[in-house]
Amino acid sequence: MALVIDSATVADEDLGSGASKRRLFDATIDKSARTIVDRIALTANGSVRLKVPSKGVTYVQVLSGSVSLKAPDGVHGLEDRHVVFLPPDTEVTVRASTRATLLVCEVPDAVALDPEYAKHPAEFRVIDWQDEPLLDSVHDARKRIYLATPKLFGSKAIKAEMIIYPPVTSGANHYHEGADHFMYFTAGSGTAFANEQPVRVKEGDLIYFPDGERHYLTSDDGNGDMIFVEFFTPGNYETVWVNAKACSWAPTGKNIRGETASREIKAHSGSLVPEDV
């Protein structure tokens, strides 16, 4: 059954150096878990060290504030428009210049989910998602921005994307075969339906859909866009739609700022990620 975790109700773990962590999901919550999800808070000038396991991958998204990330190739200034991919055995230090929050999604054994990853490990990468192409749903008012794909991050162990629901928007009922599915809500509120049972969701919630569970969402009226970042582990899976057409996405040629996007993505549908994505 779907599980909703309200991050505001999760106890803080003091990491020292002005950093604290809220563990939102791991194997203590679901023994079959292949993913660890943390929300890390930093005070001004607070810092945290992140180390990736020898077979793992880690996705980091700045949710708020400004930070500097000290990596093997130098120091990167990051804000709430950046996502970072950390390959195996990478160790970085994140230091906040203002109060900041990070969403950290770790796949400890990415090689088990993507055997080719051991032969061709990816490199450290920083993506400005506000430069990435904005896609429109063909069937409804939703919008999508890809955040982690094999082309962007070089791994099929994890896939991530941002989905935007304008007020009073609904998606189609469907389920996924072959992947665990997570959604972290960064704005707005609405209702998630898990096996047709309604569950309220809002900013700061993480919802976990096990493999094969039917689900869809609707956004509230008058509360702005409902926005969430969704993760799939692994990133290659099948999606089955329940009494509906497969979800299809059309390119806008623009990024979320209305400017020309950094690259081109062609129209596509279904769960398989095309090579140009």
Tab-separated table of C-alpha atoms in Angstrom:
chain	number	residue	atom	x	y	z
A	1	MET	CA	0.000	0.000	0.000
A	2	ALA	CA	1.183	3.542	-0.720
A	3	LEU	CA	2.979	5.230	2.153
A	4	VAL	CA	2.887	8.997	2.793
A	5	ILE	CA	5.635	10.473	4.974
A	6	ASP	CA	5.165	14.037	6.222
A	7	SER	CA	8.706	15.380	6.530
A	8	ALA	CA	7.566	17.870	9.181
A	9	THR	CA	6.761	14.980	11.545
A	10	VAL	CA	10.090	13.147	11.110
A	11	ALA	CA	12.603	13.658	13.916
A	12	ASP	CA	15.832	15.511	13.179
A	13	GLU	CA	19.143	13.698	13.476
A	14	ASP	CA	21.929	16.104	14.418
A	15	LEU	CA	24.870	15.620	12.045
A	16	GLY	CA	27.016	18.325	13.639
A	17	SER	CA	28.562	21.342	11.882
A	18	GLY	CA	25.168	23.016	11.546
A	19	ALA	CA	23.557	20.141	9.654
A	20	SER	CA	20.591	17.903	10.499
A	21	LYS	CA	18.933	15.039	8.640
A	22	ARG	CA	15.424	13.660	8.412
A	23	ARG	CA	15.403	10.096	7.100
A	24	LEU	CA	12.239	9.840	5.019
A	25	PHE	CA	12.667	6.351	3.594
A	26	ASP	CA	14.960	3.348	3.905
A	27	ALA	CA	14.913	-0.396	4.617
A	28	THR	CA	13.607	0.147	8.153
A	29	ILE	CA	10.363	1.391	6.577
A	30	ASP	CA	10.208	-1.236	3.823
A	31	LYS	CA	12.630	-4.173	4.089
A	32	SER	CA	12.727	-4.513	0.293
A	33	ALA	CA	13.807	-0.881	-0.132
A	34	ARG	CA	16.529	-0.212	-2.683
A	35	THR	CA	16.530	3.538	-2.098
A	36	ILE	CA	17.359	5.881	0.791
A	37	VAL	CA	15.690	9.300	0.833
A	38	ASP	CA	16.903	12.066	3.185
A	39	ARG	CA	15.992	15.698	3.689
A	40	ILE	CA	19.029	17.599	4.983
A	41	ALA	CA	18.811	21.052	6.574
A	42	LEU	CA	21.812	23.386	6.882
A	43	THR	CA	22.142	26.523	8.958
A	44	ALA	CA	23.977	29.511	7.484
A	45	ASN	CA	27.606	28.344	7.154
A	46	GLY	CA	26.544	24.826	8.135
A	47	SER	CA	28.115	21.936	6.252
A	48	VAL	CA	27.620	18.244	5.555
A	49	ARG	CA	29.797	15.562	3.928
A	50	LEU	CA	28.218	13.118	1.516
A	51	LYS	CA	29.950	9.892	0.504
A	52	VAL	CA	28.625	7.512	-2.140
A	53	PRO	CA	29.061	3.723	-1.684
A	54	SER	CA	31.423	1.894	-4.034
A	55	LYS	CA	28.518	0.510	-6.102
A	56	GLY	CA	26.068	3.333	-5.536
A	57	VAL	CA	24.746	6.542	-7.041
A	58	THR	CA	23.357	9.584	-5.255
A	59	TYR	CA	21.016	12.292	-6.519
A	60	VAL	CA	21.133	15.657	-4.720
A	61	GLN	CA	18.654	18.478	-5.290
A	62	VAL	CA	18.850	21.896	-3.664
A	63	LEU	CA	15.338	22.637	-2.412
A	64	SER	CA	16.068	26.045	-0.895
A	65	GLY	CA	18.944	28.402	-0.146
A	66	SER	CA	22.427	28.741	-1.623
A	67	VAL	CA	25.306	26.328	-1.072
A	68	SER	CA	28.796	25.594	-2.300
A	69	LEU	CA	29.677	22.015	-3.138
A	70	LYS	CA	33.318	21.014	-2.904
A	71	ALA	CA	33.880	18.137	-5.324
A	72	PRO	CA	36.971	16.431	-6.760
A	73	ASP	CA	36.905	18.803	-9.753
A	74	GLY	CA	36.542	22.018	-7.737
A	75	VAL	CA	33.884	24.096	-5.994
A	76	HIS	CA	30.397	24.563	-7.459
A	77	GLY	CA	27.955	27.257	-6.395
A	78	LEU	CA	24.449	25.796	-6.243
A	79	GLU	CA	20.958	27.215	-5.732
A	80	ASP	CA	17.424	25.834	-5.806
A	81	ARG	CA	17.602	25.297	-9.560
A	82	HIS	CA	20.399	22.708	-9.405
A	83	VAL	CA	20.543	18.930	-9.193
A	84	VAL	CA	23.756	16.968	-8.753
A	85	PHE	CA	24.728	13.418	-9.688
A	86	LEU	CA	27.345	11.733	-7.487
A	87	PRO	CA	28.966	8.558	-8.890
A	88	PRO	CA	30.460	5.680	-6.846
A	89	ASP	CA	33.125	6.433	-4.225
A	90	THR	CA	32.601	10.190	-4.600
A	91	GLU	CA	32.923	12.300	-1.467
A	92	VAL	CA	31.770	15.926	-1.413
A	93	THR	CA	31.261	18.649	1.167
A	94	VAL	CA	28.238	20.924	0.949
A	95	ARG	CA	28.417	24.251	2.804
A	96	ALA	CA	25.512	26.681	3.026
A	97	SER	CA	25.901	30.436	2.628
A	98	THR	CA	22.275	30.855	3.799
A	99	ARG	CA	19.873	28.453	5.432
A	100	ALA	CA	19.398	25.656	2.943
A	101	THR	CA	17.652	22.325	2.457
A	102	LEU	CA	18.703	19.402	0.289
A	103	LEU	CA	16.837	16.367	-1.000
A	104	VAL	CA	19.235	13.418	-1.171
A	105	CYS	CA	18.223	10.177	-2.892
A	106	GLU	CA	20.793	7.367	-2.661
A	107	VAL	CA	20.767	4.015	-4.447
A	108	PRO	CA	23.403	2.046	-2.464
A	109	ASP	CA	23.675	-0.812	-4.987
A	110	ALA	CA	23.143	0.811	-8.375
A	111	VAL	CA	25.114	-1.970	-10.069
A	112	ALA	CA	22.435	-4.494	-9.088
A	113	LEU	CA	19.837	-2.324	-10.855
A	114	ASP	CA	22.022	-1.386	-13.823
A	115	PRO	CA	24.724	-4.048	-14.471
A	116	GLU	CA	26.273	-1.977	-17.273
A	117	TYR	CA	26.995	0.754	-14.755
A	118	ALA	CA	29.936	-1.248	-13.352
A	119	LYS	CA	31.550	-1.291	-16.799
A	120	HIS	CA	30.801	2.341	-17.651
A	121	PRO	CA	30.506	4.378	-14.445
A	122	ALA	CA	29.199	7.904	-14.898
A	123	GLU	CA	30.980	11.105	-13.981
A	124	PHE	CA	30.141	13.805	-11.461
A	125	ARG	CA	27.584	16.165	-13.007
A	126	VAL	CA	25.653	19.315	-12.135
A	127	ILE	CA	22.423	20.136	-13.984
A	128	ASP	CA	20.537	23.443	-13.977
A	129	TRP	CA	17.001	22.150	-14.436
A	130	GLN	CA	15.699	25.612	-15.309
A	131	ASP	CA	17.672	25.322	-18.565
A	132	GLU	CA	16.227	21.906	-19.421
A	133	PRO	CA	13.359	21.462	-21.920
A	134	LEU	CA	9.812	21.916	-20.667
A	135	LEU	CA	7.352	19.352	-22.046
A	136	ASP	CA	3.557	19.618	-22.222
A	137	SER	CA	1.224	16.691	-21.662
A	138	VAL	CA	-0.841	15.962	-24.782
A	139	HIS	CA	-3.914	14.816	-22.805
A	140	ASP	CA	-4.080	17.301	-19.914
A	141	ALA	CA	-2.466	20.432	-18.440
A	142	ARG	CA	0.553	18.817	-16.791
A	143	LYS	CA	4.157	19.756	-17.568
A	144	ARG	CA	7.386	17.767	-17.201
A	145	ILE	CA	11.104	18.470	-16.841
A	146	TYR	CA	13.567	15.565	-16.867
A	147	LEU	CA	16.113	15.686	-14.036
A	148	ALA	CA	17.898	12.319	-14.146
A	149	THR	CA	18.073	10.082	-17.224
A	150	PRO	CA	20.780	7.899	-18.786
A	151	LYS	CA	21.754	10.788	-21.085
A	152	LEU	CA	21.930	13.342	-18.275
A	153	PHE	CA	23.466	11.159	-15.558
A	154	GLY	CA	24.779	8.075	-17.353
A	155	SER	CA	22.911	5.541	-15.209
A	156	LYS	CA	19.740	3.460	-15.571
A	157	ALA	CA	19.660	2.770	-11.833
A	158	ILE	CA	17.556	5.866	-11.198
A	159	LYS	CA	15.265	8.152	-13.168
A	160	ALA	CA	13.971	11.484	-11.902
A	161	GLU	CA	11.685	14.158	-13.281
A	162	MET	CA	9.746	17.193	-12.121
A	163	ILE	CA	5.996	17.164	-12.748
A	164	ILE	CA	3.884	20.333	-12.591
A	165	TYR	CA	0.106	20.195	-12.094
A	166	PRO	CA	-1.723	23.504	-12.570
A	167	PRO	CA	-4.745	23.895	-10.246
A	168	VAL	CA	-7.578	21.391	-10.782
A	169	THR	CA	-5.569	19.027	-12.975
A	170	SER	CA	-5.765	15.222	-12.961
A	171	GLY	CA	-3.505	12.536	-14.358
A	172	ALA	CA	-4.548	9.100	-15.625
A	173	ASN	CA	-4.733	5.988	-13.457
A	174	HIS	CA	-1.727	3.707	-14.067
A	175	TYR	CA	0.884	1.519	-12.419
A	176	HIS	CA	4.545	0.637	-12.912
A	177	GLU	CA	6.100	-2.799	-13.272
A	178	GLY	CA	9.735	-3.245	-12.326
A	179	ALA	CA	10.422	-0.138	-10.231
A	180	ASP	CA	9.752	1.501	-6.889
A	181	HIS	CA	8.216	4.940	-7.266
A	182	PHE	CA	8.675	7.998	-5.035
A	183	MET	CA	7.227	11.520	-5.197
A	184	TYR	CA	8.521	14.413	-3.096
A	185	PHE	CA	6.194	17.433	-3.140
A	186	THR	CA	7.941	20.802	-3.406
A	187	ALA	CA	4.850	23.028	-3.806
A	188	GLY	CA	1.073	23.004	-3.617
A	189	SER	CA	-1.269	20.267	-2.497
A	190	GLY	CA	-3.760	17.731	-3.827
A	191	THR	CA	-4.972	14.177	-3.576
A	192	ALA	CA	-3.116	11.015	-4.514
A	193	PHE	CA	-5.186	7.933	-5.282
A	194	ALA	CA	-3.531	4.603	-4.440
A	195	ASN	CA	-5.526	1.615	-5.686
A	196	GLU	CA	-8.387	4.128	-5.980
A	197	GLN	CA	-8.143	5.123	-2.280
A	198	PRO	CA	-7.607	8.896	-1.707
A	199	VAL	CA	-4.678	10.237	0.317
A	200	ARG	CA	-4.013	13.946	0.888
A	201	VAL	CA	-0.559	15.230	-0.128
A	202	LYS	CA	1.128	18.611	0.332
A	203	GLU	CA	4.483	20.382	0.164
A	204	GLY	CA	7.093	18.476	2.171
A	205	ASP	CA	5.424	15.062	1.807
A	206	LEU	CA	7.102	12.005	0.345
A	207	ILE	CA	4.821	9.336	-1.088
A	208	TYR	CA	6.030	5.835	-1.932
A	209	PHE	CA	4.187	3.608	-4.396
A	210	PRO	CA	5.366	-0.028	-4.388
A	211	ASP	CA	5.880	-1.870	-7.648
A	212	GLY	CA	2.513	-2.574	-9.269
A	213	GLU	CA	0.313	-0.236	-7.231
A	214	ARG	CA	-2.264	1.729	-9.232
A	215	HIS	CA	-2.126	5.486	-8.713
A	216	TYR	CA	-2.996	8.915	-10.053
A	217	LEU	CA	-3.176	12.461	-8.681
A	218	THR	CA	-5.349	15.551	-8.751
A	219	SER	CA	-4.276	19.053	-7.720
A	220	ASP	CA	-6.248	21.446	-5.529
A	221	ASP	CA	-7.987	24.583	-6.698
A	222	GLY	CA	-6.673	28.008	-5.704
A	223	ASN	CA	-3.400	26.886	-4.100
A	224	GLY	CA	-1.048	27.451	-7.013
A	225	ASP	CA	0.679	24.688	-8.960
A	226	MET	CA	1.206	21.316	-7.336
A	227	ILE	CA	4.817	20.345	-8.076
A	228	PHE	CA	6.669	17.192	-7.188
A	229	VAL	CA	9.924	15.457	-8.035
A	230	GLU	CA	9.435	11.772	-8.768
A	231	PHE	CA	12.069	9.043	-8.656
A	232	PHE	CA	12.042	5.552	-10.111
A	233	THR	CA	14.509	2.873	-9.039
A	234	PRO	CA	15.556	1.378	-11.339
A	235	GLY	CA	15.006	3.858	-14.151
A	236	ASN	CA	13.934	1.245	-16.702
A	237	TYR	CA	10.439	-0.154	-16.100
A	238	GLU	CA	7.078	-0.628	-17.776
A	239	THR	CA	4.013	1.557	-17.229
A	240	VAL	CA	0.495	0.169	-17.650
A	241	TRP	CA	-2.429	2.605	-18.042
A	242	VAL	CA	-5.825	1.667	-16.607
A	243	ASN	CA	-8.594	2.477	-19.106
A	244	ALA	CA	-6.619	5.386	-20.550
A	245	LYS	CA	-4.247	6.237	-23.357
A	246	ALA	CA	-0.514	6.150	-22.686
A	247	CYS	CA	0.821	9.440	-21.371
A	248	SER	CA	2.336	11.491	-24.218
A	249	TRP	CA	4.628	14.521	-24.017
A	250	ALA	CA	5.110	17.277	-26.593
A	251	PRO	CA	8.145	19.583	-26.761
A	252	THR	CA	7.649	23.292	-26.177
A	253	GLY	CA	11.152	24.266	-27.328
A	254	LYS	CA	11.347	26.410	-24.189
A	255	ASN	CA	12.602	26.042	-20.641
A	256	ILE	CA	10.523	26.886	-17.580
A	257	ARG	CA	11.591	30.552	-17.859
A	258	GLY	CA	10.136	30.776	-21.379
A	259	GLU	CA	13.578	30.969	-22.967
A	260	THR	CA	15.092	28.630	-25.563
A	261	ALA	CA	15.893	25.312	-23.888
A	262	SER	CA	19.471	24.074	-23.577
A	263	ARG	CA	18.714	21.063	-25.807
A	264	GLU	CA	15.981	19.493	-27.896
A	265	ILE	CA	13.710	16.643	-26.865
A	266	LYS	CA	11.298	15.150	-29.397
A	267	ALA	CA	7.687	14.156	-28.697
A	268	HIS	CA	7.336	10.742	-27.036
A	269	SER	CA	4.957	8.562	-25.045
A	270	GLY	CA	5.009	5.594	-22.687
A	271	SER	CA	7.536	4.842	-19.954
A	272	LEU	CA	10.596	4.131	-22.100
A	273	VAL	CA	13.020	7.070	-22.132
A	274	PRO	CA	14.117	7.946	-25.701
A	275	GLU	CA	17.810	8.379	-26.413
A	276	ASP	CA	17.502	12.149	-26.831
A	277	VAL	CA	16.105	12.518	-23.283
